[in-house]
Amino acid sequence: MTALVLFSGGQDSTTCLAWALARFERVETIGFDYRQRHRVELDQRSIIRSEIVKLDPQWAARLGDDHLLDLGILGEISATAMTRDIAIIADEKGLPNTFVPGRNLMFFTLAAAVAFRRGLRHLIGGMCETDYSGYPDCRDDTLKAMQVALNLGMEKNFVVETPLMWLDKGDTWRLAETLGGKALVELVIEATHSCYLGERSRKWDWGYGCGACPACQLRAGGWKKYRAEKV
Ligand code: ZN
């Protein structure tokens, strides 16, 4: 009952971290510095880790080491709006240029390598197919295939878990509330970061961000739905 959470410091991976802490006896986290345009997400990671354990003594006992891996090579070989200072646009098939080719595949491969060394079995990621941005590496089939490839390639029985796969953004807010009550929702608002532009000087009821980029719009839309269903 051990898990490694792909933890970026965003809303989804923070909700996944809480989900793992509620289920597994030992939970470690892994993050990647791939020279994303804005490092603010990475900076928030340690804040979230130190705050989330205050919500539940059992969570505090379960949360173990953090691993931050340097994946600068990914930033070097990709020309995307996540790694270069260029405008966010979509191609003719609707795929936005915030898509970093190979990113989740590399993340899971490296996470499995760390899990192999650390004796962790469950690999947990916040990918979601419901209202995702059209990223092919967030699809359920991609990640199921990834699990098979990792287990064959490393002779292991890793379980790739994606608890948000079939939730929309409103459901993700509700899941946070179910797992950690109002305090976790408050932590997601205050400490997690989703905005593609790295904006943290503007505060909305759903958290910090520019309010206009696709990540902010998804987050704000989910918040609106979550709040509307509450009353
Ligand atoms: Zn934004």
mmCIF file with all atom_site columns, C-alpha atoms and ligand atoms in Angstrom:
data_model
loop_
_atom_site.group_PDB
_atom_site.id
_atom_site.type_symbol
_atom_site.label_atom_id
_atom_site.label_alt_id
_atom_site.label_comp_id
_atom_site.label_asym_id
_atom_site.label_entity_id
_atom_site.label_seq_id
_atom_site.pdbx_PDB_ins_code
_atom_site.Cartn_x
_atom_site.Cartn_y
_atom_site.Cartn_z
_atom_site.occupancy
_atom_site.B_iso_or_equiv
_atom_site.pdbx_formal_charge
_atom_site.auth_seq_id
_atom_site.auth_comp_id
_atom_site.auth_asym_id
_atom_site.auth_atom_id
_atom_site.pdbx_PDB_model_num
ATOM   1   C  CA . MET A 1 1   ? 0.000   0.000  0.000   1.00 0.00 ? 1   MET A CA 1
ATOM   2   C  CA . THR A 1 2   ? 2.583   2.506  -1.129  1.00 0.00 ? 2   THR A CA 1
ATOM   3   C  CA . ALA A 1 3   ? 2.211   5.252  -3.682  1.00 0.00 ? 3   ALA A CA 1
ATOM   4   C  CA . LEU A 1 4   ? 4.159   7.823  -5.650  1.00 0.00 ? 4   LEU A CA 1
ATOM   5   C  CA . VAL A 1 5   ? 2.141   10.881 -6.680  1.00 0.00 ? 5   VAL A CA 1
ATOM   6   C  CA . LEU A 1 6   ? 3.073   12.935 -9.735  1.00 0.00 ? 6   LEU A CA 1
ATOM   7   C  CA . PHE A 1 7   ? 2.824   16.244 -7.932  1.00 0.00 ? 7   PHE A CA 1
ATOM   8   C  CA . SER A 1 8   ? 3.159   19.480 -9.899  1.00 0.00 ? 8   SER A CA 1
ATOM   9   C  CA . GLY A 1 9   ? 1.644   21.908 -7.409  1.00 0.00 ? 9   GLY A CA 1
ATOM   10  C  CA . GLY A 1 10  ? -1.539  22.391 -9.431  1.00 0.00 ? 10  GLY A CA 1
ATOM   11  C  CA . GLN A 1 11  ? -5.138  21.810 -8.426  1.00 0.00 ? 11  GLN A CA 1
ATOM   12  C  CA . ASP A 1 12  ? -5.402  18.336 -9.953  1.00 0.00 ? 12  ASP A CA 1
ATOM   13  C  CA . SER A 1 13  ? -2.207  16.873 -8.551  1.00 0.00 ? 13  SER A CA 1
ATOM   14  C  CA . THR A 1 14  ? -2.904  18.366 -5.115  1.00 0.00 ? 14  THR A CA 1
ATOM   15  C  CA . THR A 1 15  ? -6.323  16.680 -5.097  1.00 0.00 ? 15  THR A CA 1
ATOM   16  C  CA . CYS A 1 16  ? -4.590  13.447 -6.142  1.00 0.00 ? 16  CYS A CA 1
ATOM   17  C  CA . LEU A 1 17  ? -2.116  13.855 -3.285  1.00 0.00 ? 17  LEU A CA 1
ATOM   18  C  CA . ALA A 1 18  ? -4.996  14.114 -0.789  1.00 0.00 ? 18  ALA A CA 1
ATOM   19  C  CA . TRP A 1 19  ? -6.665  11.113 -2.452  1.00 0.00 ? 19  TRP A CA 1
ATOM   20  C  CA . ALA A 1 20  ? -3.471  9.093  -2.002  1.00 0.00 ? 20  ALA A CA 1
ATOM   21  C  CA . LEU A 1 21  ? -2.937  10.225 1.588   1.00 0.00 ? 21  LEU A CA 1
ATOM   22  C  CA . ALA A 1 22  ? -6.455  9.015  2.414   1.00 0.00 ? 22  ALA A CA 1
ATOM   23  C  CA . ARG A 1 23  ? -5.708  5.549  0.984   1.00 0.00 ? 23  ARG A CA 1
ATOM   24  C  CA . PHE A 1 24  ? -2.075  4.539  1.160   1.00 0.00 ? 24  PHE A CA 1
ATOM   25  C  CA . GLU A 1 25  ? 0.175   3.826  4.124   1.00 0.00 ? 25  GLU A CA 1
ATOM   26  C  CA . ARG A 1 26  ? 3.155   5.568  2.582   1.00 0.00 ? 26  ARG A CA 1
ATOM   27  C  CA . VAL A 1 27  ? 2.993   8.330  0.000   1.00 0.00 ? 27  VAL A CA 1
ATOM   28  C  CA . GLU A 1 28  ? 5.898   10.025 -1.719  1.00 0.00 ? 28  GLU A CA 1
ATOM   29  C  CA . THR A 1 29  ? 5.752   12.818 -4.290  1.00 0.00 ? 29  THR A CA 1
ATOM   30  C  CA . ILE A 1 30  ? 7.658   13.502 -7.489  1.00 0.00 ? 30  ILE A CA 1
ATOM   31  C  CA . GLY A 1 31  ? 7.895   16.681 -9.544  1.00 0.00 ? 31  GLY A CA 1
ATOM   32  C  CA . PHE A 1 32  ? 9.701   17.708 -12.708 1.00 0.00 ? 32  PHE A CA 1
ATOM   33  C  CA . ASP A 1 33  ? 11.511  20.869 -13.634 1.00 0.00 ? 33  ASP A CA 1
ATOM   34  C  CA . TYR A 1 34  ? 11.246  20.833 -17.444 1.00 0.00 ? 34  TYR A CA 1
ATOM   35  C  CA . ARG A 1 35  ? 11.991  24.558 -17.711 1.00 0.00 ? 35  ARG A CA 1
ATOM   36  C  CA . GLN A 1 36  ? 8.321   25.444 -17.743 1.00 0.00 ? 36  GLN A CA 1
ATOM   37  C  CA . ARG A 1 37  ? 7.920   29.137 -18.533 1.00 0.00 ? 37  ARG A CA 1
ATOM   38  C  CA . HIS A 1 38  ? 6.756   29.862 -15.035 1.00 0.00 ? 38  HIS A CA 1
ATOM   39  C  CA . ARG A 1 39  ? 8.286   28.129 -12.072 1.00 0.00 ? 39  ARG A CA 1
ATOM   40  C  CA . VAL A 1 40  ? 5.567   29.313 -9.710  1.00 0.00 ? 40  VAL A CA 1
ATOM   41  C  CA . GLU A 1 41  ? 3.901   25.874 -9.730  1.00 0.00 ? 41  GLU A CA 1
ATOM   42  C  CA . LEU A 1 42  ? 7.160   24.292 -8.621  1.00 0.00 ? 42  LEU A CA 1
ATOM   43  C  CA . ASP A 1 43  ? 7.598   26.899 -5.890  1.00 0.00 ? 43  ASP A CA 1
ATOM   44  C  CA . GLN A 1 44  ? 4.123   26.108 -4.542  1.00 0.00 ? 44  GLN A CA 1
ATOM   45  C  CA . ARG A 1 45  ? 4.882   22.389 -4.191  1.00 0.00 ? 45  ARG A CA 1
ATOM   46  C  CA . SER A 1 46  ? 6.758   22.582 -0.898  1.00 0.00 ? 46  SER A CA 1
ATOM   47  C  CA . ILE A 1 47  ? 4.199   25.020 0.538   1.00 0.00 ? 47  ILE A CA 1
ATOM   48  C  CA . ILE A 1 48  ? 1.356   22.626 -0.286  1.00 0.00 ? 48  ILE A CA 1
ATOM   49  C  CA . ARG A 1 49  ? 3.258   19.636 1.115   1.00 0.00 ? 49  ARG A CA 1
ATOM   50  C  CA . SER A 1 50  ? 3.888   21.418 4.409   1.00 0.00 ? 50  SER A CA 1
ATOM   51  C  CA . GLU A 1 51  ? 0.288   22.670 4.659   1.00 0.00 ? 51  GLU A CA 1
ATOM   52  C  CA . ILE A 1 52  ? -1.575  19.525 3.627   1.00 0.00 ? 52  ILE A CA 1
ATOM   53  C  CA . VAL A 1 53  ? -0.153  17.478 6.503   1.00 0.00 ? 53  VAL A CA 1
ATOM   54  C  CA . LYS A 1 54  ? -1.705  19.944 8.956   1.00 0.00 ? 54  LYS A CA 1
ATOM   55  C  CA . LEU A 1 55  ? -5.173  18.862 7.823   1.00 0.00 ? 55  LEU A CA 1
ATOM   56  C  CA . ASP A 1 56  ? -4.977  15.328 9.215   1.00 0.00 ? 56  ASP A CA 1
ATOM   57  C  CA . PRO A 1 57  ? -2.481  13.677 11.608  1.00 0.00 ? 57  PRO A CA 1
ATOM   58  C  CA . GLN A 1 58  ? -2.744  10.433 9.634   1.00 0.00 ? 58  GLN A CA 1
ATOM   59  C  CA . TRP A 1 59  ? -1.799  12.274 6.456   1.00 0.00 ? 59  TRP A CA 1
ATOM   60  C  CA . ALA A 1 60  ? 1.190   13.725 8.297   1.00 0.00 ? 60  ALA A CA 1
ATOM   61  C  CA . ALA A 1 61  ? 2.326   10.243 9.293   1.00 0.00 ? 61  ALA A CA 1
ATOM   62  C  CA . ARG A 1 62  ? 1.938   8.947  5.748   1.00 0.00 ? 62  ARG A CA 1
ATOM   63  C  CA . LEU A 1 63  ? 3.605   11.658 3.675   1.00 0.00 ? 63  LEU A CA 1
ATOM   64  C  CA . GLY A 1 64  ? 7.198   10.748 2.894   1.00 0.00 ? 64  GLY A CA 1
ATOM   65  C  CA . ASP A 1 65  ? 9.961   12.090 0.681   1.00 0.00 ? 65  ASP A CA 1
ATOM   66  C  CA . ASP A 1 66  ? 9.659   14.456 -2.234  1.00 0.00 ? 66  ASP A CA 1
ATOM   67  C  CA . HIS A 1 67  ? 11.678  13.938 -5.410  1.00 0.00 ? 67  HIS A CA 1
ATOM   68  C  CA . LEU A 1 68  ? 12.251  16.888 -7.748  1.00 0.00 ? 68  LEU A CA 1
ATOM   69  C  CA . LEU A 1 69  ? 13.848  15.785 -11.006 1.00 0.00 ? 69  LEU A CA 1
ATOM   70  C  CA . ASP A 1 70  ? 15.638  18.012 -13.471 1.00 0.00 ? 70  ASP A CA 1
ATOM   71  C  CA . LEU A 1 71  ? 14.086  17.456 -16.876 1.00 0.00 ? 71  LEU A CA 1
ATOM   72  C  CA . GLY A 1 72  ? 15.639  20.433 -18.633 1.00 0.00 ? 72  GLY A CA 1
ATOM   73  C  CA . ILE A 1 73  ? 16.145  18.322 -21.740 1.00 0.00 ? 73  ILE A CA 1
ATOM   74  C  CA . LEU A 1 74  ? 12.366  18.321 -22.276 1.00 0.00 ? 74  LEU A CA 1
ATOM   75  C  CA . GLY A 1 75  ? 12.360  22.124 -22.340 1.00 0.00 ? 75  GLY A CA 1
ATOM   76  C  CA . GLU A 1 76  ? 15.305  22.094 -24.755 1.00 0.00 ? 76  GLU A CA 1
ATOM   77  C  CA . ILE A 1 77  ? 13.703  19.803 -27.315 1.00 0.00 ? 77  ILE A CA 1
ATOM   78  C  CA . SER A 1 78  ? 10.156  21.163 -27.197 1.00 0.00 ? 78  SER A CA 1
ATOM   79  C  CA . ALA A 1 79  ? 8.915   24.392 -28.758 1.00 0.00 ? 79  ALA A CA 1
ATOM   80  C  CA . THR A 1 80  ? 5.620   24.886 -26.967 1.00 0.00 ? 80  THR A CA 1
ATOM   81  C  CA . ALA A 1 81  ? 3.760   27.668 -25.201 1.00 0.00 ? 81  ALA A CA 1
ATOM   82  C  CA . MET A 1 82  ? 4.590   25.920 -21.926 1.00 0.00 ? 82  MET A CA 1
ATOM   83  C  CA . THR A 1 83  ? 8.328   26.133 -22.458 1.00 0.00 ? 83  THR A CA 1
ATOM   84  C  CA . ARG A 1 84  ? 8.752   29.179 -24.728 1.00 0.00 ? 84  ARG A CA 1
ATOM   85  C  CA . ASP A 1 85  ? 7.426   32.704 -24.555 1.00 0.00 ? 85  ASP A CA 1
ATOM   86  C  CA . ILE A 1 86  ? 4.939   32.316 -27.397 1.00 0.00 ? 86  ILE A CA 1
ATOM   87  C  CA . ALA A 1 87  ? 1.177   32.846 -27.639 1.00 0.00 ? 87  ALA A CA 1
ATOM   88  C  CA . ILE A 1 88  ? -1.207  30.003 -26.826 1.00 0.00 ? 88  ILE A CA 1
ATOM   89  C  CA . ILE A 1 89  ? -2.887  28.833 -30.046 1.00 0.00 ? 89  ILE A CA 1
ATOM   90  C  CA . ALA A 1 90  ? -4.448  25.602 -31.317 1.00 0.00 ? 90  ALA A CA 1
ATOM   91  C  CA . ASP A 1 91  ? -3.450  23.693 -34.466 1.00 0.00 ? 91  ASP A CA 1
ATOM   92  C  CA . GLU A 1 92  ? -5.902  22.673 -37.207 1.00 0.00 ? 92  GLU A CA 1
ATOM   93  C  CA . LYS A 1 93  ? -6.929  19.582 -35.220 1.00 0.00 ? 93  LYS A CA 1
ATOM   94  C  CA . GLY A 1 94  ? -7.621  21.659 -32.105 1.00 0.00 ? 94  GLY A CA 1
ATOM   95  C  CA . LEU A 1 95  ? -4.498  20.560 -30.213 1.00 0.00 ? 95  LEU A CA 1
ATOM   96  C  CA . PRO A 1 96  ? -3.196  23.572 -28.249 1.00 0.00 ? 96  PRO A CA 1
ATOM   97  C  CA . ASN A 1 97  ? 0.501   24.418 -28.362 1.00 0.00 ? 97  ASN A CA 1
ATOM   98  C  CA . THR A 1 98  ? 0.596   24.103 -24.575 1.00 0.00 ? 98  THR A CA 1
ATOM   99  C  CA . PHE A 1 99  ? 0.886   20.377 -25.298 1.00 0.00 ? 99  PHE A CA 1
ATOM   100 C  CA . VAL A 1 100 ? 4.431   19.210 -24.533 1.00 0.00 ? 100 VAL A CA 1
ATOM   101 C  CA . PRO A 1 101 ? 5.004   16.073 -26.641 1.00 0.00 ? 101 PRO A CA 1
ATOM   102 C  CA . GLY A 1 102 ? 6.124   13.107 -24.586 1.00 0.00 ? 102 GLY A CA 1
ATOM   103 C  CA . ARG A 1 103 ? 5.716   14.873 -21.277 1.00 0.00 ? 103 ARG A CA 1
ATOM   104 C  CA . ASN A 1 104 ? 3.430   12.471 -19.434 1.00 0.00 ? 104 ASN A CA 1
ATOM   105 C  CA . LEU A 1 105 ? 5.143   9.472  -21.003 1.00 0.00 ? 105 LEU A CA 1
ATOM   106 C  CA . MET A 1 106 ? 8.502   10.682 -19.680 1.00 0.00 ? 106 MET A CA 1
ATOM   107 C  CA . PHE A 1 107 ? 6.988   11.616 -16.317 1.00 0.00 ? 107 PHE A CA 1
ATOM   108 C  CA . PHE A 1 108 ? 5.593   8.125  -15.802 1.00 0.00 ? 108 PHE A CA 1
ATOM   109 C  CA . THR A 1 109 ? 8.758   6.415  -17.012 1.00 0.00 ? 109 THR A CA 1
ATOM   110 C  CA . LEU A 1 110 ? 10.889  8.408  -14.579 1.00 0.00 ? 110 LEU A CA 1
ATOM   111 C  CA . ALA A 1 111 ? 8.328   8.055  -11.790 1.00 0.00 ? 111 ALA A CA 1
ATOM   112 C  CA . ALA A 1 112 ? 8.395   4.283  -12.280 1.00 0.00 ? 112 ALA A CA 1
ATOM   113 C  CA . ALA A 1 113 ? 12.197  4.301  -12.129 1.00 0.00 ? 113 ALA A CA 1
ATOM   114 C  CA . VAL A 1 114 ? 12.056  6.181  -8.815  1.00 0.00 ? 114 VAL A CA 1
ATOM   115 C  CA . ALA A 1 115 ? 9.234   3.925  -7.561  1.00 0.00 ? 115 ALA A CA 1
ATOM   116 C  CA . PHE A 1 116 ? 11.318  0.877  -8.508  1.00 0.00 ? 116 PHE A CA 1
ATOM   117 C  CA . ARG A 1 117 ? 14.192  2.127  -6.353  1.00 0.00 ? 117 ARG A CA 1
ATOM   118 C  CA . ARG A 1 118 ? 11.953  3.253  -3.478  1.00 0.00 ? 118 ARG A CA 1
ATOM   119 C  CA . GLY A 1 119 ? 9.736   0.158  -3.375  1.00 0.00 ? 119 GLY A CA 1
ATOM   120 C  CA . LEU A 1 120 ? 6.534   2.047  -4.248  1.00 0.00 ? 120 LEU A CA 1
ATOM   121 C  CA . ARG A 1 121 ? 3.788   0.339  -6.207  1.00 0.00 ? 121 ARG A CA 1
ATOM   122 C  CA . HIS A 1 122 ? 1.013   2.727  -7.164  1.00 0.00 ? 122 HIS A CA 1
ATOM   123 C  CA . LEU A 1 123 ? 1.831   5.595  -9.549  1.00 0.00 ? 123 LEU A CA 1
ATOM   124 C  CA . ILE A 1 124 ? -0.762  8.337  -9.281  1.00 0.00 ? 124 ILE A CA 1
ATOM   125 C  CA . GLY A 1 125 ? -1.380  11.102 -11.797 1.00 0.00 ? 125 GLY A CA 1
ATOM   126 C  CA . GLY A 1 126 ? -4.038  13.796 -12.146 1.00 0.00 ? 126 GLY A CA 1
ATOM   127 C  CA . MET A 1 127 ? -4.690  13.239 -15.853 1.00 0.00 ? 127 MET A CA 1
ATOM   128 C  CA . CYS A 1 128 ? -8.278  13.656 -16.919 1.00 0.00 ? 128 CYS A CA 1
ATOM   129 C  CA . GLU A 1 129 ? -10.097 12.842 -20.122 1.00 0.00 ? 129 GLU A CA 1
ATOM   130 C  CA . THR A 1 130 ? -13.400 14.535 -19.310 1.00 0.00 ? 130 THR A CA 1
ATOM   131 C  CA . ASP A 1 131 ? -12.693 18.208 -19.882 1.00 0.00 ? 131 ASP A CA 1
ATOM   132 C  CA . TYR A 1 132 ? -9.001  18.031 -20.693 1.00 0.00 ? 132 TYR A CA 1
ATOM   133 C  CA . SER A 1 133 ? -7.341  20.268 -23.242 1.00 0.00 ? 133 SER A CA 1
ATOM   134 C  CA . GLY A 1 134 ? -7.208  17.597 -25.939 1.00 0.00 ? 134 GLY A CA 1
ATOM   135 C  CA . TYR A 1 135 ? -3.800  16.312 -24.819 1.00 0.00 ? 135 TYR A CA 1
ATOM   136 C  CA . PRO A 1 136 ? -3.424  12.772 -26.202 1.00 0.00 ? 136 PRO A CA 1
ATOM   137 C  CA . ASP A 1 137 ? -1.169  11.759 -23.299 1.00 0.00 ? 137 ASP A CA 1
ATOM   138 C  CA . CYS A 1 138 ? -3.995  12.439 -20.797 1.00 0.00 ? 138 CYS A CA 1
ATOM   139 C  CA . ARG A 1 139 ? -6.202  9.763  -22.304 1.00 0.00 ? 139 ARG A CA 1
ATOM   140 C  CA . ASP A 1 140 ? -7.158  6.696  -20.314 1.00 0.00 ? 140 ASP A CA 1
ATOM   141 C  CA . ASP A 1 141 ? -5.938  4.401  -23.113 1.00 0.00 ? 141 ASP A CA 1
ATOM   142 C  CA . THR A 1 142 ? -2.519  6.120  -23.191 1.00 0.00 ? 142 THR A CA 1
ATOM   143 C  CA . LEU A 1 143 ? -2.035  5.619  -19.473 1.00 0.00 ? 143 LEU A CA 1
ATOM   144 C  CA . LYS A 1 144 ? -3.292  2.033  -19.478 1.00 0.00 ? 144 LYS A CA 1
ATOM   145 C  CA . ALA A 1 145 ? -0.813  1.292  -22.278 1.00 0.00 ? 145 ALA A CA 1
ATOM   146 C  CA . MET A 1 146 ? 1.864   3.051  -20.221 1.00 0.00 ? 146 MET A CA 1
ATOM   147 C  CA . GLN A 1 147 ? 1.151   0.758  -17.269 1.00 0.00 ? 147 GLN A CA 1
ATOM   148 C  CA . VAL A 1 148 ? 1.580   -2.312 -19.476 1.00 0.00 ? 148 VAL A CA 1
ATOM   149 C  CA . ALA A 1 149 ? 4.814   -0.979 -20.985 1.00 0.00 ? 149 ALA A CA 1
ATOM   150 C  CA . LEU A 1 150 ? 6.285   -0.108 -17.580 1.00 0.00 ? 150 LEU A CA 1
ATOM   151 C  CA . ASN A 1 151 ? 5.414   -3.468 -16.080 1.00 0.00 ? 151 ASN A CA 1
ATOM   152 C  CA . LEU A 1 152 ? 6.870   -5.370 -19.023 1.00 0.00 ? 152 LEU A CA 1
ATOM   153 C  CA . GLY A 1 153 ? 9.926   -3.148 -19.253 1.00 0.00 ? 153 GLY A CA 1
ATOM   154 C  CA . MET A 1 154 ? 10.737  -3.193 -15.531 1.00 0.00 ? 154 MET A CA 1
ATOM   155 C  CA . GLU A 1 155 ? 9.333   -6.622 -14.600 1.00 0.00 ? 155 GLU A CA 1
ATOM   156 C  CA . LYS A 1 156 ? 7.086   -5.068 -11.973 1.00 0.00 ? 156 LYS A CA 1
ATOM   157 C  CA . ASN A 1 157 ? 3.422   -4.804 -11.035 1.00 0.00 ? 157 ASN A CA 1
ATOM   158 C  CA . PHE A 1 158 ? 2.990   -1.062 -10.949 1.00 0.00 ? 158 PHE A CA 1
ATOM   159 C  CA . VAL A 1 159 ? -0.568  0.250  -10.881 1.00 0.00 ? 159 VAL A CA 1
ATOM   160 C  CA . VAL A 1 160 ? -1.083  3.517  -12.738 1.00 0.00 ? 160 VAL A CA 1
ATOM   161 C  CA . GLU A 1 161 ? -3.930  5.302  -10.959 1.00 0.00 ? 161 GLU A CA 1
ATOM   162 C  CA . THR A 1 162 ? -5.748  8.325  -12.365 1.00 0.00 ? 162 THR A CA 1
ATOM   163 C  CA . PRO A 1 163 ? -8.510  9.190  -9.882  1.00 0.00 ? 163 PRO A CA 1
ATOM   164 C  CA . LEU A 1 164 ? -9.607  12.276 -11.836 1.00 0.00 ? 164 LEU A CA 1
ATOM   165 C  CA . MET A 1 165 ? -9.863  10.546 -15.231 1.00 0.00 ? 165 MET A CA 1
ATOM   166 C  CA . TRP A 1 166 ? -13.675 10.657 -15.483 1.00 0.00 ? 166 TRP A CA 1
ATOM   167 C  CA . LEU A 1 167 ? -14.327 13.717 -13.339 1.00 0.00 ? 167 LEU A CA 1
ATOM   168 C  CA . ASP A 1 168 ? -14.958 17.195 -14.647 1.00 0.00 ? 168 ASP A CA 1
ATOM   169 C  CA . LYS A 1 169 ? -13.416 20.225 -12.964 1.00 0.00 ? 169 LYS A CA 1
ATOM   170 C  CA . GLY A 1 170 ? -16.486 20.766 -10.807 1.00 0.00 ? 170 GLY A CA 1
ATOM   171 C  CA . ASP A 1 171 ? -16.230 17.157 -9.591  1.00 0.00 ? 171 ASP A CA 1
ATOM   172 C  CA . THR A 1 172 ? -12.548 17.709 -8.789  1.00 0.00 ? 172 THR A CA 1
ATOM   173 C  CA . TRP A 1 173 ? -13.412 20.598 -6.451  1.00 0.00 ? 173 TRP A CA 1
ATOM   174 C  CA . ARG A 1 174 ? -16.059 18.383 -4.829  1.00 0.00 ? 174 ARG A CA 1
ATOM   175 C  CA . LEU A 1 175 ? -13.573 15.522 -4.441  1.00 0.00 ? 175 LEU A CA 1
ATOM   176 C  CA . ALA A 1 176 ? -11.250 17.868 -2.548  1.00 0.00 ? 176 ALA A CA 1
ATOM   177 C  CA . GLU A 1 177 ? -14.106 18.757 -0.231  1.00 0.00 ? 177 GLU A CA 1
ATOM   178 C  CA . THR A 1 178 ? -14.982 15.092 0.314   1.00 0.00 ? 178 THR A CA 1
ATOM   179 C  CA . LEU A 1 179 ? -11.362 14.233 1.113   1.00 0.00 ? 179 LEU A CA 1
ATOM   180 C  CA . GLY A 1 180 ? -10.353 17.151 3.275   1.00 0.00 ? 180 GLY A CA 1
ATOM   181 C  CA . GLY A 1 181 ? -13.398 19.312 3.884   1.00 0.00 ? 181 GLY A CA 1
ATOM   182 C  CA . LYS A 1 182 ? -13.435 23.060 3.653   1.00 0.00 ? 182 LYS A CA 1
ATOM   183 C  CA . ALA A 1 183 ? -9.811  23.254 4.792   1.00 0.00 ? 183 ALA A CA 1
ATOM   184 C  CA . LEU A 1 184 ? -8.559  21.330 1.753   1.00 0.00 ? 184 LEU A CA 1
ATOM   185 C  CA . VAL A 1 185 ? -10.714 23.397 -0.622  1.00 0.00 ? 185 VAL A CA 1
ATOM   186 C  CA . GLU A 1 186 ? -9.204  26.501 0.996   1.00 0.00 ? 186 GLU A CA 1
ATOM   187 C  CA . LEU A 1 187 ? -5.684  25.098 0.536   1.00 0.00 ? 187 LEU A CA 1
ATOM   188 C  CA . VAL A 1 188 ? -6.393  24.364 -3.141  1.00 0.00 ? 188 VAL A CA 1
ATOM   189 C  CA . ILE A 1 189 ? -7.614  27.946 -3.594  1.00 0.00 ? 189 ILE A CA 1
ATOM   190 C  CA . GLU A 1 190 ? -4.734  29.580 -1.736  1.00 0.00 ? 190 GLU A CA 1
ATOM   191 C  CA . ALA A 1 191 ? -1.720  27.459 -2.581  1.00 0.00 ? 191 ALA A CA 1
ATOM   192 C  CA . THR A 1 192 ? -2.189  25.540 -5.826  1.00 0.00 ? 192 THR A CA 1
ATOM   193 C  CA . HIS A 1 193 ? -1.338  27.101 -9.155  1.00 0.00 ? 193 HIS A CA 1
ATOM   194 C  CA . SER A 1 194 ? -2.831  26.360 -12.578 1.00 0.00 ? 194 SER A CA 1
ATOM   195 C  CA . CYS A 1 195 ? -2.442  29.567 -14.631 1.00 0.00 ? 195 CYS A CA 1
ATOM   196 C  CA . TYR A 1 196 ? -0.357  29.085 -17.791 1.00 0.00 ? 196 TYR A CA 1
ATOM   197 C  CA . LEU A 1 197 ? 0.905   32.662 -17.526 1.00 0.00 ? 197 LEU A CA 1
ATOM   198 C  CA . GLY A 1 198 ? 2.240   32.264 -13.983 1.00 0.00 ? 198 GLY A CA 1
ATOM   199 C  CA . GLU A 1 199 ? 0.040   35.083 -12.733 1.00 0.00 ? 199 GLU A CA 1
ATOM   200 C  CA . ARG A 1 200 ? -0.294  35.186 -8.927  1.00 0.00 ? 200 ARG A CA 1
ATOM   201 C  CA . SER A 1 201 ? -0.999  38.860 -8.276  1.00 0.00 ? 201 SER A CA 1
ATOM   202 C  CA . ARG A 1 202 ? -4.708  38.544 -9.089  1.00 0.00 ? 202 ARG A CA 1
ATOM   203 C  CA . LYS A 1 203 ? -6.975  36.634 -6.719  1.00 0.00 ? 203 LYS A CA 1
ATOM   204 C  CA . TRP A 1 204 ? -10.365 35.219 -7.686  1.00 0.00 ? 204 TRP A CA 1
ATOM   205 C  CA . ASP A 1 205 ? -12.769 33.174 -5.591  1.00 0.00 ? 205 ASP A CA 1
ATOM   206 C  CA . TRP A 1 206 ? -11.214 30.023 -7.148  1.00 0.00 ? 206 TRP A CA 1
ATOM   207 C  CA . GLY A 1 207 ? -7.604  31.068 -6.553  1.00 0.00 ? 207 GLY A CA 1
ATOM   208 C  CA . TYR A 1 208 ? -4.832  33.037 -8.255  1.00 0.00 ? 208 TYR A CA 1
ATOM   209 C  CA . GLY A 1 209 ? -4.376  33.486 -11.986 1.00 0.00 ? 209 GLY A CA 1
ATOM   210 C  CA . CYS A 1 210 ? -4.846  35.694 -15.028 1.00 0.00 ? 210 CYS A CA 1
ATOM   211 C  CA . GLY A 1 211 ? -8.467  34.573 -15.364 1.00 0.00 ? 211 GLY A CA 1
ATOM   212 C  CA . ALA A 1 212 ? -8.237  34.360 -19.160 1.00 0.00 ? 212 ALA A CA 1
ATOM   213 C  CA . CYS A 1 213 ? -5.831  31.558 -20.184 1.00 0.00 ? 213 CYS A CA 1
ATOM   214 C  CA . PRO A 1 214 ? -7.274  28.077 -20.891 1.00 0.00 ? 214 PRO A CA 1
ATOM   215 C  CA . ALA A 1 215 ? -6.083  26.732 -17.506 1.00 0.00 ? 215 ALA A CA 1
ATOM   216 C  CA . CYS A 1 216 ? -7.711  29.606 -15.597 1.00 0.00 ? 216 CYS A CA 1
ATOM   217 C  CA . GLN A 1 217 ? -10.915 29.233 -17.597 1.00 0.00 ? 217 GLN A CA 1
ATOM   218 C  CA . LEU A 1 218 ? -11.130 25.515 -16.842 1.00 0.00 ? 218 LEU A CA 1
ATOM   219 C  CA . ARG A 1 219 ? -10.480 26.114 -13.166 1.00 0.00 ? 219 ARG A CA 1
ATOM   220 C  CA . ALA A 1 220 ? -12.971 28.993 -12.932 1.00 0.00 ? 220 ALA A CA 1
ATOM   221 C  CA . GLY A 1 221 ? -15.617 27.047 -14.859 1.00 0.00 ? 221 GLY A CA 1
ATOM   222 C  CA . GLY A 1 222 ? -15.232 24.069 -12.545 1.00 0.00 ? 222 GLY A CA 1
ATOM   223 C  CA . TRP A 1 223 ? -15.489 26.297 -9.488  1.00 0.00 ? 223 TRP A CA 1
ATOM   224 C  CA . LYS A 1 224 ? -18.673 27.888 -10.829 1.00 0.00 ? 224 LYS A CA 1
ATOM   225 C  CA . LYS A 1 225 ? -20.232 24.475 -11.422 1.00 0.00 ? 225 LYS A CA 1
ATOM   226 C  CA . TYR A 1 226 ? -19.156 23.205 -7.992  1.00 0.00 ? 226 TYR A CA 1
ATOM   227 C  CA . ARG A 1 227 ? -20.605 26.261 -6.258  1.00 0.00 ? 227 ARG A CA 1
ATOM   228 C  CA . ALA A 1 228 ? -23.837 26.155 -8.287  1.00 0.00 ? 228 ALA A CA 1
ATOM   229 C  CA . GLU A 1 229 ? -24.427 22.514 -7.356  1.00 0.00 ? 229 GLU A CA 1
ATOM   230 C  CA . LYS A 1 230 ? -23.779 23.254 -3.682  1.00 0.00 ? 230 LYS A CA 1
ATOM   231 C  CA . VAL A 1 231 ? -26.708 25.636 -3.191  1.00 0.00 ? 231 VAL A CA 1
HETATM 232 ZN ZN . ZN  B 2 .   ? -4.247  32.099 -16.424 1.00 0.00 ? 1   ZN  B ZN 1
#
